[in-house]
Coordinates of C-alpha atoms in Angstrom, one line a residue:
M502 CA -25.5 118.7 112.0
V503 CA -28.5 120.3 110.4
K504 CA -31.8 118.6 111.2
K505 CA -33.7 117.2 108.2
S506 CA -36.7 119.4 108.9
N507 CA -34.4 122.5 109.0
L508 CA -32.6 121.4 105.8
K509 CA -35.9 121.2 103.9
L510 CA -36.8 124.7 105.1
I511 CA -33.4 126.1 104.0
I512 CA -33.7 124.5 100.6
S513 CA -37.3 125.8 100.1
I514 CA -36.2 129.3 101.0
F515 CA -33.2 129.1 98.6
V516 CA -35.4 127.8 95.8
A517 CA -37.9 130.6 96.4
C518 CA -35.2 133.2 96.3
M519 CA -33.9 131.7 93.0
V520 CA -37.4 131.8 91.5
W521 CA -37.9 135.4 92.7
T522 CA -34.5 136.5 91.3
S523 CA -35.3 134.9 87.9
Q524 CA -38.5 136.9 87.7
A525 CA -36.8 140.2 88.4
Q526 CA -34.7 142.5 86.1
T527 CA -32.4 145.4 87.1
Q528 CA -32.5 148.7 85.3
Q529 CA -29.5 150.9 85.8
G530 CA -29.6 154.7 85.4
Y531 CA -28.1 158.0 86.3
V532 CA -29.2 161.5 87.0
K533 CA -27.4 164.7 86.0
T534 CA -28.2 168.4 86.0
L535 CA -29.0 170.4 82.9
G536 CA -26.0 171.7 81.0
R537 CA -26.2 175.4 80.3
P538 CA -24.1 177.7 78.1
H539 CA -21.5 178.5 80.8
Q540 CA -22.0 175.5 83.1
K541 CA -21.7 171.8 82.4
G542 CA -24.2 169.4 83.9
V543 CA -23.0 167.5 87.0
A544 CA -24.1 164.2 88.7
L545 CA -27.0 164.7 91.1
N546 CA -27.4 162.7 94.2
G547 CA -30.4 162.2 96.5
V548 CA -32.9 162.1 93.7
S549 CA -35.9 159.9 94.5
I550 CA -37.0 157.7 91.6
R551 CA -40.1 155.5 91.7
V552 CA -41.4 153.1 89.1
R553 CA -45.1 152.8 88.4
G554 CA -46.5 149.8 90.3
G555 CA -43.4 149.7 92.6
H556 CA -43.7 150.2 96.3
N557 CA -40.3 151.6 97.1
A558 CA -38.3 154.5 95.7
V559 CA -34.6 154.3 95.0
L560 CA -32.1 157.2 95.5
S561 CA -29.3 158.3 93.2
D562 CA -25.8 158.1 94.8
A563 CA -23.0 160.7 94.9
K564 CA -22.2 159.9 91.3
G565 CA -25.8 160.2 90.2
F566 CA -26.2 156.4 89.7
F567 CA -29.2 154.3 90.7
S568 CA -30.5 150.8 90.2
M569 CA -34.2 149.8 90.1
M570 CA -35.3 146.1 90.6
M571 CA -38.1 145.3 88.3
V572 CA -40.1 142.4 89.7
D573 CA -41.8 140.0 87.3
K574 CA -40.1 141.8 84.4
K575 CA -37.6 140.6 81.8
E576 CA -35.3 142.3 79.2
G577 CA -37.3 144.4 76.7
D578 CA -40.5 144.6 78.9
A579 CA -42.1 148.0 79.3
Y580 CA -42.0 150.1 82.4
A581 CA -42.9 153.7 83.3
L582 CA -41.8 156.2 85.9
Q583 CA -44.3 157.4 88.5
Q584 CA -42.2 159.9 90.3
V585 CA -38.8 161.7 90.1
Q586 CA -38.2 164.2 92.9
K587 CA -35.5 166.3 94.6
Q588 CA -36.1 169.5 96.6
G589 CA -35.4 172.6 94.4
Y590 CA -35.2 170.6 91.2
Q591 CA -37.6 169.4 88.5
L592 CA -37.4 167.1 85.5
N593 CA -36.0 168.8 82.5
D594 CA -38.4 166.7 80.4
E595 CA -41.6 166.5 82.4
N596 CA -43.1 164.0 79.9
M597 CA -40.7 161.3 81.3
I598 CA -43.5 160.7 83.8
G599 CA -45.8 158.1 82.4
R600 CA -43.7 157.5 79.2
R601 CA -43.0 153.9 78.4
Y602 CA -39.4 152.7 78.4
A603 CA -38.0 149.2 77.6
I604 CA -35.9 147.5 80.2
S605 CA -32.3 147.1 79.1
S606 CA -29.3 145.7 80.8
K607 CA -27.1 147.6 78.3
V608 CA -28.7 151.0 78.0
P609 CA -29.0 153.0 81.3
L610 CA -31.9 155.3 81.8
A611 CA -30.6 158.9 81.6
I612 CA -32.5 161.5 83.7
V613 CA -31.8 165.2 83.4
M614 CA -33.0 167.6 86.1
V615 CA -32.9 171.3 86.3
S616 CA -32.8 173.7 89.2
T617 CA -36.2 175.4 89.5
K618 CA -34.5 178.7 90.3
Q619 CA -32.1 178.4 87.4
L620 CA -34.9 177.5 85.0
Q621 CA -37.0 180.5 85.9
A622 CA -34.0 182.8 85.6
D623 CA -33.2 181.4 82.2
K624 CA -36.7 181.7 81.0
Q625 CA -37.1 185.3 82.2
R626 CA -33.8 186.2 80.4
I627 CA -34.8 184.6 77.2
E628 CA -38.3 186.1 77.3
N629 CA -36.8 189.6 77.9
N630 CA -34.5 189.3 74.9
A631 CA -37.3 188.0 72.7
Y632 CA -39.6 191.0 73.6
K633 CA -36.8 193.5 72.9
T634 CA -35.9 191.8 69.6
A635 CA -39.5 191.5 68.5
E636 CA -40.3 195.2 69.2
K637 CA -37.1 196.3 67.4
N638 CA -38.0 194.2 64.3
Y639 CA -41.6 195.4 64.4
Q640 CA -40.6 199.0 64.4
T641 CA -38.1 198.4 61.6
Q642 CA -40.6 196.7 59.4
K643 CA -43.3 199.2 60.1
A644 CA -40.9 202.1 59.2
L645 CA -40.0 200.3 56.0
L646 CA -43.6 199.9 55.0
E647 CA -44.3 203.6 55.7
K648 CA -41.3 204.6 53.6
R649 CA -42.4 202.4 50.7
Q650 CA -45.9 203.8 50.8
Q651 CA -44.7 207.4 50.9
A652 CA -42.4 206.7 47.9
N653 CA -45.5 205.2 46.1
Q654 CA -43.8 201.8 45.8
I655 CA -47.0 200.2 47.2
T656 CA -50.6 201.4 47.1
I657 CA -52.3 202.7 50.2
E658 CA -54.5 199.6 50.2
I659 CA -51.6 197.2 50.1
Y660 CA -49.9 199.3 52.8
R661 CA -52.9 199.0 55.1
Q662 CA -53.1 195.2 54.5
E663 CA -49.4 194.7 55.2
I664 CA -49.3 197.0 58.3
Q665 CA -52.4 195.2 59.7
Q666 CA -50.8 191.8 59.1
L667 CA -47.5 193.0 60.8
Q668 CA -49.5 194.3 63.8
N669 CA -51.4 191.0 64.1
S670 CA -48.1 189.0 63.9
F671 CA -46.5 191.2 66.5
E672 CA -49.4 190.7 68.9
K673 CA -49.6 186.9 68.3
Y674 CA -45.8 186.5 68.6
Q675 CA -46.0 187.7 72.2
S676 CA -48.4 184.9 73.0
L677 CA -45.8 182.4 71.7
I678 CA -42.7 183.8 73.5
D679 CA -43.4 181.8 76.6
G680 CA -43.3 178.5 74.6
L681 CA -40.1 179.5 72.8
A682 CA -38.4 180.5 76.1
E683 CA -39.5 177.2 77.6
H684 CA -37.9 175.3 74.7
Y685 CA -34.5 177.0 74.9
A686 CA -34.4 177.2 78.7
H687 CA -34.7 173.3 78.7
T688 CA -31.9 172.8 76.1
D689 CA -29.1 170.6 77.5
Y690 CA -25.9 172.2 76.2
D691 CA -24.0 169.1 77.2
E692 CA -25.6 167.4 74.2
L693 CA -24.7 170.1 71.6
E694 CA -21.7 170.4 69.4
A695 CA -19.7 173.7 69.5
K696 CA -21.5 175.2 66.5
E697 CA -24.9 174.1 67.8
R698 CA -24.1 175.7 71.2
E699 CA -23.3 179.0 69.5
I700 CA -26.5 179.0 67.4
N701 CA -28.6 178.3 70.5
L702 CA -26.9 181.0 72.5
C703 CA -27.5 183.6 69.8
I704 CA -31.2 182.8 69.8
E705 CA -31.4 182.9 73.6
N706 CA -29.7 186.4 73.5
G707 CA -32.0 187.6 70.7
D708 CA -29.3 187.8 68.0
L709 CA -31.4 186.3 65.3
D710 CA -29.2 187.6 62.4
K711 CA -26.1 185.9 63.6
A712 CA -28.0 182.7 64.4
E713 CA -29.3 182.7 60.8
Q714 CA -25.8 183.2 59.4
L715 CA -24.5 180.3 61.5
L716 CA -27.4 178.0 60.3
Q717 CA -26.7 178.9 56.7
A718 CA -23.0 178.0 57.2
L719 CA -24.2 174.5 58.1
D720 CA -25.7 174.3 54.6
I721 CA -29.1 173.9 56.2
E722 CA -31.0 175.0 53.1
K723 CA -29.5 172.0 51.2
R724 CA -30.3 169.7 54.1
L725 CA -34.0 171.0 54.2
A726 CA -34.3 170.0 50.5
E727 CA -33.2 166.5 51.4
I728 CA -35.4 166.1 54.5
E729 CA -38.6 165.0 52.7
Q730 CA -36.6 162.3 50.9
R731 CA -35.0 161.2 54.1
I732 CA -38.4 161.0 55.8
K733 CA -39.4 158.2 53.4
A734 CA -35.9 156.6 53.3
G735 CA -35.6 156.8 57.0
Q736 CA -38.7 154.7 57.5
Q737 CA -37.3 152.0 55.1
L738 CA -34.0 152.0 56.9
K739 CA -35.7 151.7 60.3
E740 CA -37.3 148.5 59.1
E741 CA -33.9 147.1 57.8
A742 CA -31.7 147.5 60.8
L743 CA -31.9 148.7 64.5
E744 CA -28.6 150.4 64.3
D745 CA -29.6 152.4 61.3
Q746 CA -32.8 153.3 63.1
R747 CA -30.8 154.8 65.9
K748 CA -28.6 156.8 63.5
I749 CA -31.6 158.1 61.6
Q750 CA -33.4 159.0 64.8
K751 CA -30.3 160.9 66.1
Q752 CA -30.0 162.8 62.8
Q753 CA -33.7 163.4 62.8
E754 CA -33.5 165.0 66.2
K755 CA -30.7 167.3 65.0
D756 CA -32.7 168.2 61.9
A757 CA -35.8 168.9 64.1
E758 CA -33.8 171.3 66.3
Y759 CA -32.4 173.1 63.2
L760 CA -35.9 173.5 62.0
Y761 CA -37.1 174.8 65.4
Q762 CA -34.3 177.3 65.4
L763 CA -35.3 178.5 61.9
Y764 CA -38.9 178.7 63.0
T765 CA -37.9 180.8 66.0
I766 CA -36.0 183.2 63.7
A767 CA -38.9 183.5 61.3
L768 CA -41.3 184.2 64.1
G769 CA -39.1 187.0 65.5
R770 CA -39.2 188.5 62.0
F771 CA -42.9 188.0 61.7
D772 CA -42.5 185.9 58.6
N773 CA -45.5 183.7 59.0
K774 CA -45.0 181.8 55.8
K775 CA -41.5 180.6 56.6
A776 CA -42.4 179.9 60.3
R777 CA -45.3 177.7 59.2
Y778 CA -43.1 175.8 56.7
Y779 CA -40.4 175.1 59.3
I780 CA -42.7 174.0 62.1
E781 CA -44.8 171.8 59.8
T782 CA -41.7 170.3 58.1
R783 CA -40.4 169.4 61.6
A784 CA -43.7 167.7 62.4
A785 CA -43.5 165.8 59.1
L786 CA -40.1 164.4 60.1
D787 CA -41.9 162.0 62.4
S788 CA -45.6 162.0 62.6
T789 CA -45.5 159.9 65.7
N790 CA -43.5 162.5 67.7
V791 CA -46.1 163.9 70.0
R792 CA -44.2 167.1 70.9
W793 CA -43.6 168.0 67.3
Q794 CA -47.3 167.5 66.4
I795 CA -48.4 169.6 69.4
D796 CA -46.0 172.5 68.5
A797 CA -47.2 172.6 64.9
G798 CA -50.8 172.6 66.0
E799 CA -50.3 175.3 68.6
F800 CA -48.6 177.6 66.0
L801 CA -51.4 177.2 63.5
F802 CA -54.0 177.7 66.3
E803 CA -52.4 180.7 68.1
Y804 CA -50.7 182.5 65.2
L805 CA -52.8 181.8 62.1
N806 CA -56.3 180.9 63.6
L807 CA -56.3 177.8 61.4
F808 CA -58.4 175.8 63.9
D809 CA -59.2 172.8 61.8
Q810 CA -55.6 172.2 60.7
A811 CA -54.5 172.7 64.3
K812 CA -57.0 170.2 65.5
S813 CA -55.7 167.6 63.0
Y814 CA -52.2 167.9 64.6
F815 CA -53.7 167.6 68.1
L816 CA -55.7 164.5 67.2
N817 CA -52.6 162.9 65.6
A818 CA -50.6 163.7 68.7
E819 CA -53.4 162.2 70.9
S820 CA -53.3 159.0 68.8
H821 CA -49.6 158.5 69.5
A822 CA -49.3 159.8 73.1
D823 CA -49.0 157.4 76.0
K824 CA -52.5 157.2 77.6
E825 CA -51.1 158.0 81.1
S826 CA -48.6 160.8 80.2
L827 CA -48.5 164.5 80.5
E828 CA -48.3 164.7 76.7
M829 CA -51.8 163.1 76.6
A830 CA -53.0 165.7 79.1
E831 CA -51.6 168.5 76.9
C832 CA -53.3 167.0 73.8
W833 CA -56.7 166.9 75.6
N834 CA -56.2 170.5 76.7
D835 CA -55.4 171.7 73.2
I836 CA -58.4 169.7 71.7
G837 CA -60.6 171.3 74.3
T838 CA -59.4 174.7 73.4
V839 CA -60.2 174.2 69.7
N840 CA -63.7 173.3 70.8
L841 CA -63.9 176.3 73.1
V842 CA -63.2 178.8 70.2
R843 CA -65.7 176.9 68.1
G844 CA -68.4 177.6 70.8
K845 CA -68.7 173.9 71.7
F846 CA -68.4 174.6 75.4
Q847 CA -69.6 171.3 76.8
T848 CA -67.2 169.3 74.6
A849 CA -64.4 171.6 75.6
L850 CA -65.2 171.1 79.3
Q851 CA -65.2 167.3 78.8
Y852 CA -61.7 167.4 77.4
F853 CA -60.5 169.8 80.1
Q854 CA -61.9 167.4 82.7
Q855 CA -60.0 164.5 81.2
S856 CA -56.8 166.6 81.1
L857 CA -57.3 167.7 84.7
Q858 CA -57.8 164.2 86.1
L859 CA -54.7 162.9 84.3
R860 CA -52.6 165.8 85.6
Q861 CA -53.8 165.2 89.1
Q862 CA -52.4 161.7 88.8
L863 CA -49.0 162.8 87.4
V864 CA -48.0 166.1 88.9
P865 CA -48.3 168.0 92.2
E866 CA -51.1 170.4 92.8
N867 CA -48.7 173.4 92.7
S868 CA -47.2 172.7 89.2
P869 CA -47.5 175.0 86.2
Q870 CA -49.4 172.3 84.3
M871 CA -52.2 172.6 86.9
A872 CA -52.3 176.4 86.5
T873 CA -52.7 176.0 82.8
I874 CA -55.7 173.6 83.0
Y875 CA -57.4 175.8 85.6
N876 CA -57.0 178.8 83.3
S877 CA -58.7 176.7 80.5
F878 CA -61.7 176.0 82.8
A879 CA -61.9 179.7 83.8
T880 CA -62.0 180.9 80.2
T881 CA -64.8 178.5 79.4
Y882 CA -66.9 179.3 82.4
L883 CA -66.5 183.1 81.7
A884 CA -67.7 182.5 78.1
L885 CA -70.7 180.7 79.5
G886 CA -71.5 183.5 81.9
R887 CA -70.7 181.4 85.0
T888 CA -68.6 184.0 86.6
D889 CA -68.3 182.5 90.1
E890 CA -66.8 179.3 88.6
A891 CA -64.5 181.3 86.4
L892 CA -63.3 183.2 89.4
E893 CA -62.7 180.1 91.4
Y894 CA -60.4 178.5 88.7
H895 CA -58.6 181.8 88.0
R896 CA -57.8 182.1 91.7
K897 CA -56.5 178.5 91.8
S898 CA -54.2 179.3 88.8
L899 CA -53.0 182.5 90.6
A900 CA -52.1 180.7 93.7
I901 CA -49.9 178.2 91.8
R902 CA -48.3 180.9 89.6
R903 CA -47.4 183.0 92.6
M904 CA -45.8 179.9 94.2
V905 CA -43.9 178.8 91.1
Y906 CA -42.9 182.1 89.5
G907 CA -42.9 184.5 92.5
E908 CA -45.0 187.6 92.8
V909 CA -43.0 189.7 90.3
S910 CA -43.9 187.8 87.1
A911 CA -45.7 188.5 83.8
K912 CA -47.7 185.3 84.3
V913 CA -48.9 186.5 87.7
A914 CA -49.7 189.9 86.2
L915 CA -51.7 188.3 83.4
T916 CA -53.7 186.2 85.9
Y917 CA -54.5 189.4 87.9
Y918 CA -55.8 190.9 84.7
N919 CA -57.9 187.8 84.0
I920 CA -59.4 187.9 87.5
G921 CA -60.0 191.6 87.1
A922 CA -61.9 191.0 83.9
V923 CA -64.2 188.5 85.6
L924 CA -64.8 191.0 88.5
M925 CA -65.7 193.6 85.9
A926 CA -68.4 191.2 84.5
K927 CA -69.6 190.8 88.1
K928 CA -69.8 194.6 88.5
D929 CA -67.2 194.4 91.3
F930 CA -65.3 197.5 90.1
D931 CA -63.3 198.0 93.3
G932 CA -62.0 194.5 93.2
A933 CA -61.1 194.7 89.6
K934 CA -59.3 198.0 90.1
T935 CA -57.2 196.5 92.9
L936 CA -56.2 193.6 90.7
F937 CA -55.4 195.8 87.7
A938 CA -53.3 197.9 90.1
K939 CA -51.4 194.8 91.2
G940 CA -50.7 193.9 87.6
L941 CA -49.4 197.5 86.9
D942 CA -47.2 197.3 90.0
I943 CA -45.6 194.1 88.7
A944 CA -45.0 195.9 85.3
E945 CA -43.2 198.7 87.2
Q946 CA -41.0 196.2 89.0
L947 CA -40.2 194.3 85.8
K948 CA -39.0 197.6 84.3
G949 CA -40.3 197.2 80.8
N950 CA -39.7 193.4 80.6
M951 CA -43.4 192.6 80.2
P952 CA -45.6 192.0 77.1
V953 CA -46.7 195.5 76.0
V954 CA -50.1 194.1 74.9
L955 CA -50.7 193.0 78.5
L956 CA -49.6 196.4 79.8
L957 CA -52.0 198.0 77.4
K958 CA -54.9 195.8 78.7
L959 CA -54.0 196.7 82.3
Y960 CA -54.1 200.5 81.6
D961 CA -57.4 200.2 79.7
G962 CA -58.8 197.9 82.4
M963 CA -57.9 200.5 85.1
G964 CA -59.6 203.3 83.2
A965 CA -62.7 201.1 82.7
A966 CA -62.9 200.0 86.3
I967 CA -62.7 203.5 87.7
G968 CA -65.1 205.0 85.1
E969 CA -67.7 202.3 85.5
K970 CA -67.7 202.5 89.2
A971 CA -68.3 206.3 89.0
D972 CA -71.2 205.6 86.6
A973 CA -72.7 203.0 89.0
E974 CA -72.6 205.6 91.8
G975 CA -73.9 208.4 89.6
K976 CA -70.7 210.4 90.2
P977 CA -68.4 212.3 87.7
H978 CA -65.4 210.4 86.4
P979 CA -62.2 211.1 88.3
S980 CA -59.3 212.5 86.3
E981 CA -57.6 209.1 86.7
V982 CA -59.8 207.7 84.0
K983 CA -58.4 210.1 81.4
M984 CA -54.9 209.4 82.6
Y985 CA -55.1 205.6 82.2
R986 CA -56.9 206.0 78.8
E987 CA -54.1 208.4 77.6
K988 CA -51.5 205.9 78.7
A989 CA -53.3 203.1 76.9
L990 CA -53.4 205.3 73.8
D991 CA -49.7 206.0 73.9
L992 CA -49.0 202.3 74.0
C993 CA -51.5 201.5 71.3
L994 CA -49.9 204.1 69.0
R995 CA -46.5 202.6 69.7
I996 CA -47.5 199.0 69.1
Y997 CA -50.1 199.3 66.4
G998 CA -49.8 202.7 64.9
E999 CA -52.6 205.1 64.0
K1000 CA -54.5 203.0 61.4
N1001 CA -55.6 200.2 63.6
I1002 CA -58.9 199.0 65.0
H1003 CA -57.4 198.8 68.6
T1004 CA -56.3 202.4 68.3
A1005 CA -59.7 203.4 67.1
G1006 CA -61.3 201.8 70.2
I1007 CA -59.0 203.8 72.5
Y1008 CA -59.7 207.0 70.6
H1009 CA -63.4 206.3 71.0
N1010 CA -63.1 205.7 74.8
L1011 CA -61.0 208.9 75.3
G1012 CA -63.4 211.0 73.1
T1013 CA -66.4 209.7 75.1
E1014 CA -64.5 210.4 78.4
Y1015 CA -63.8 214.1 77.4
A1016 CA -67.1 214.9 75.7
Y1017 CA -69.9 212.6 76.7
K1018 CA -70.6 213.5 80.3
D1019 CA -70.8 217.2 79.9
S1020 CA -72.9 216.9 76.7
R1021 CA -75.3 214.4 78.4
Q1022 CA -75.7 216.8 81.3
V1023 CA -76.6 219.7 79.0
I1024 CA -79.1 217.7 77.0
D1025 CA -80.8 215.8 79.9
N1026 CA -80.7 218.6 82.6
D1027 CA -80.4 221.7 80.5
T1028 CA -77.4 222.7 82.6
L1029 CA -74.9 225.2 81.2
S1030 CA -72.8 225.9 84.3
T1031 CA -70.9 222.6 84.1
Y1032 CA -70.3 222.6 80.4
D1033 CA -66.6 222.7 79.3
I1034 CA -66.1 223.7 75.7
T1035 CA -62.4 222.7 75.9
N1036 CA -63.2 219.2 76.9
S1037 CA -65.8 219.0 74.2
Q1038 CA -63.4 220.1 71.5
K1039 CA -60.7 217.7 72.7
G1040 CA -63.2 214.8 72.9
L1041 CA -64.4 215.6 69.4
V1042 CA -60.8 215.4 68.0
Y1043 CA -60.5 211.9 69.5
L1044 CA -63.9 210.8 68.2
V1045 CA -63.3 212.0 64.7
K1046 CA -60.0 210.1 64.6
S1047 CA -61.8 207.0 65.9
L1048 CA -64.5 207.4 63.2
E1049 CA -62.0 207.9 60.4
I1050 CA -60.0 204.8 61.4
K1051 CA -63.0 202.6 61.7
K1052 CA -64.3 203.6 58.3
E1053 CA -60.9 203.0 56.8
V1054 CA -59.8 199.7 58.3
A1055 CA -63.2 198.1 59.1
P1056 CA -65.8 199.8 56.9
H1057 CA -68.2 196.8 57.1
N1058 CA -68.3 196.8 61.0
L1059 CA -71.2 199.1 61.2
R1060 CA -72.0 198.9 65.0
P1061 CA -68.7 200.5 66.2
I1062 CA -69.0 203.1 63.5
K1063 CA -72.5 203.9 64.6
E1064 CA -71.5 204.1 68.3
T1065 CA -68.9 206.8 67.5
E1066 CA -71.2 208.7 65.2
N1067 CA -73.9 208.8 67.9
I1068 CA -71.5 210.4 70.4
I1069 CA -70.4 213.0 67.7
R1070 CA -74.1 213.8 67.0
L1071 CA -74.6 214.2 70.8
I1072 CA -71.9 216.9 70.8
A1073 CA -73.6 218.6 67.8
K1074 CA -76.9 218.7 69.7
T1075 CA -75.1 220.1 72.8
Y1076 CA -73.7 223.0 70.6
Y1077 CA -77.2 223.6 69.4
I1078 CA -78.7 223.9 72.9
M1079 CA -75.8 226.1 74.0
G1080 CA -76.6 228.4 71.0
I1081 CA -80.3 228.5 71.9
R1082 CA -79.5 229.4 75.5
N1083 CA -77.2 232.2 74.4
Y1084 CA -79.9 233.5 72.1
E1085 CA -82.3 233.6 75.0
K1086 CA -79.8 235.7 76.9
H1087 CA -79.5 238.0 73.8
N1088 CA -75.9 237.0 73.3
I1089 CA -76.0 236.7 69.5
Q1090 CA -72.3 236.4 69.0
Q1091 CA -72.0 233.3 71.3
M1092 CA -75.1 231.9 69.7
A1093 CA -73.5 232.1 66.3
F1094 CA -70.3 230.6 67.7
Y1095 CA -72.1 227.5 68.9
F1096 CA -74.4 227.2 65.9
K1097 CA -71.4 227.3 63.6
K1098 CA -69.8 224.5 65.7
C1099 CA -73.1 222.5 65.5
Q1100 CA -73.1 222.9 61.7
D1101 CA -69.5 221.7 61.4
V1102 CA -70.0 218.7 63.6
F1103 CA -73.1 217.6 61.8
K1104 CA -71.0 217.5 58.6
I1105 CA -69.0 214.8 60.2
A1106 CA -71.9 212.6 61.4
S1107 CA -75.7 213.2 61.2
D1108 CA -78.9 211.2 61.0
P1109 CA -82.3 211.9 59.4
E1110 CA -83.7 212.8 62.8
D1111 CA -81.3 215.7 63.0
A1112 CA -82.8 217.3 59.9
D1113 CA -84.9 219.9 61.8
I1114 CA -81.9 221.1 63.9
I1115 CA -79.6 221.3 60.8
K1116 CA -82.3 223.3 59.0
T1117 CA -82.7 225.7 61.9
V1118 CA -79.0 226.2 62.3
T1119 CA -78.3 226.7 58.6
S1120 CA -81.2 229.2 58.3
V1121 CA -80.1 231.3 61.4
L1122 CA -76.4 231.4 60.2
S1123 CA -77.5 232.4 56.7
E1124 CA -79.6 235.2 58.1
L1125 CA -76.8 236.5 60.2
N1126 CA -74.4 236.4 57.3
N1127 CA -76.9 238.4 55.2
K1128 CA -77.2 241.0 57.9
Q1129 CA -73.5 241.4 58.0

């Protein structure tokens, strides 16, 4: 027989348990791997899931299922995930962390994870295909413009404008490839219908023509015409019935993906107008969708330099993002970047600091999100001239990217270049050279699967580091400087063509490299023994090309024009001194040779202060001609 005192204890415990149970709600869920083109997703066991505010994590079982007990919660209450982890895997949608969900006894929480190794392999494959497709389309469009200009179908002025726009689009496209690859590498093929799978796979493989044909077969153009009406009608339907809301939302997500695919195709063809229409129409489908707002803003910012319009999208995204989510951290980073390009450095740093603090709460230190925000700090500090702090943050970014992507990665090569640029500002030319060399070594291992603009920067950086070190030590430039500058020129001509301000800059550097040192030596030290007329003539060819391009494509940018003209005038003065020295040696034939060259060079570029030299040369040559 139970004692009365014990019976009271048992009853009190039982009642307490009932009260506790009544204040708890169970949320079911399951975890699966990402479905890819040739591999369906499967249940994933051993995944640790923790709810914000909860003390204990739960593990998914062999079938991927898990149950979370929500204390002091009821049906419909909000909850958020704090952590989802499994060794070798990551969340396919990283923004699940911090996002608010409603407790439901009927709808399980679906979590999709992706193998980190598989994700990086897919991204690299998609990026490689995108680079190849973009370069092929670029060369095709450039050849077509040249053909139209040669056939007088367009004026030379229109040709220059369109070729410049094409070149700018090609360069900007490469900065967006990473985001495109990220999108398609995270696509869950298990959720796609057969035709949708085929379209996605075509885009991943760089077959944009076939992808467009398949999209057209879906009567997408007609659907686009209906989208704006459905945006308004959808809102009304949402208010009328929950079931209709779900249907509209599902269709909206499909429409959004079609628009993103069309946006991808337009970008690959450098059709800025269509790309903007598709990405902004997608954003208009649901102005509360944070991801869609961010994507539209980043396109306008990166591709079209429409900073104010981009900021509007970022601010709208910020207003709808969960205050403790990675999406909010991304919004703050983007808003900070707009302030950075506007020269509002302190405001930019404030936003970056907010983004950093939130990321530190939500993701591990070695995540790509942390590398991104560190890079934002580094860029700002370099702009402020605070090179030590810029170096610190770039190195933090490098450590993460090496851990995440491995050593042989374009992202790692880019970070090496960024650090090298900071070291150049600090006059640490040896350190910069070492890092540029590491970047070039990665490019060699990637066997061409690297942004050509980055490769161009690395070649140019190497040439500058070696040359400026020699200048600092008062030594002649090694032949390596010319070699790297020549490689940079080859890439520049392939990417941008002849009539481009980038090409003009490389021509100027090369011309200076071949002509400047010997000419300066003659003028400053009156030394003839080291003078190389062959180098001078080769340098002059490059400088003249640089000057012609600058005057043609950027006639109002006077400073670069004057820089090149001054080097050309230096060559002319060198020829004059060489003529004088040959006259002193009674070598009249050589004097005439150099005076004639001096006269010819001054026809390309001269200044009022050169008048006396020009007068002397002209007079001597005229007298010699009269004698003959």
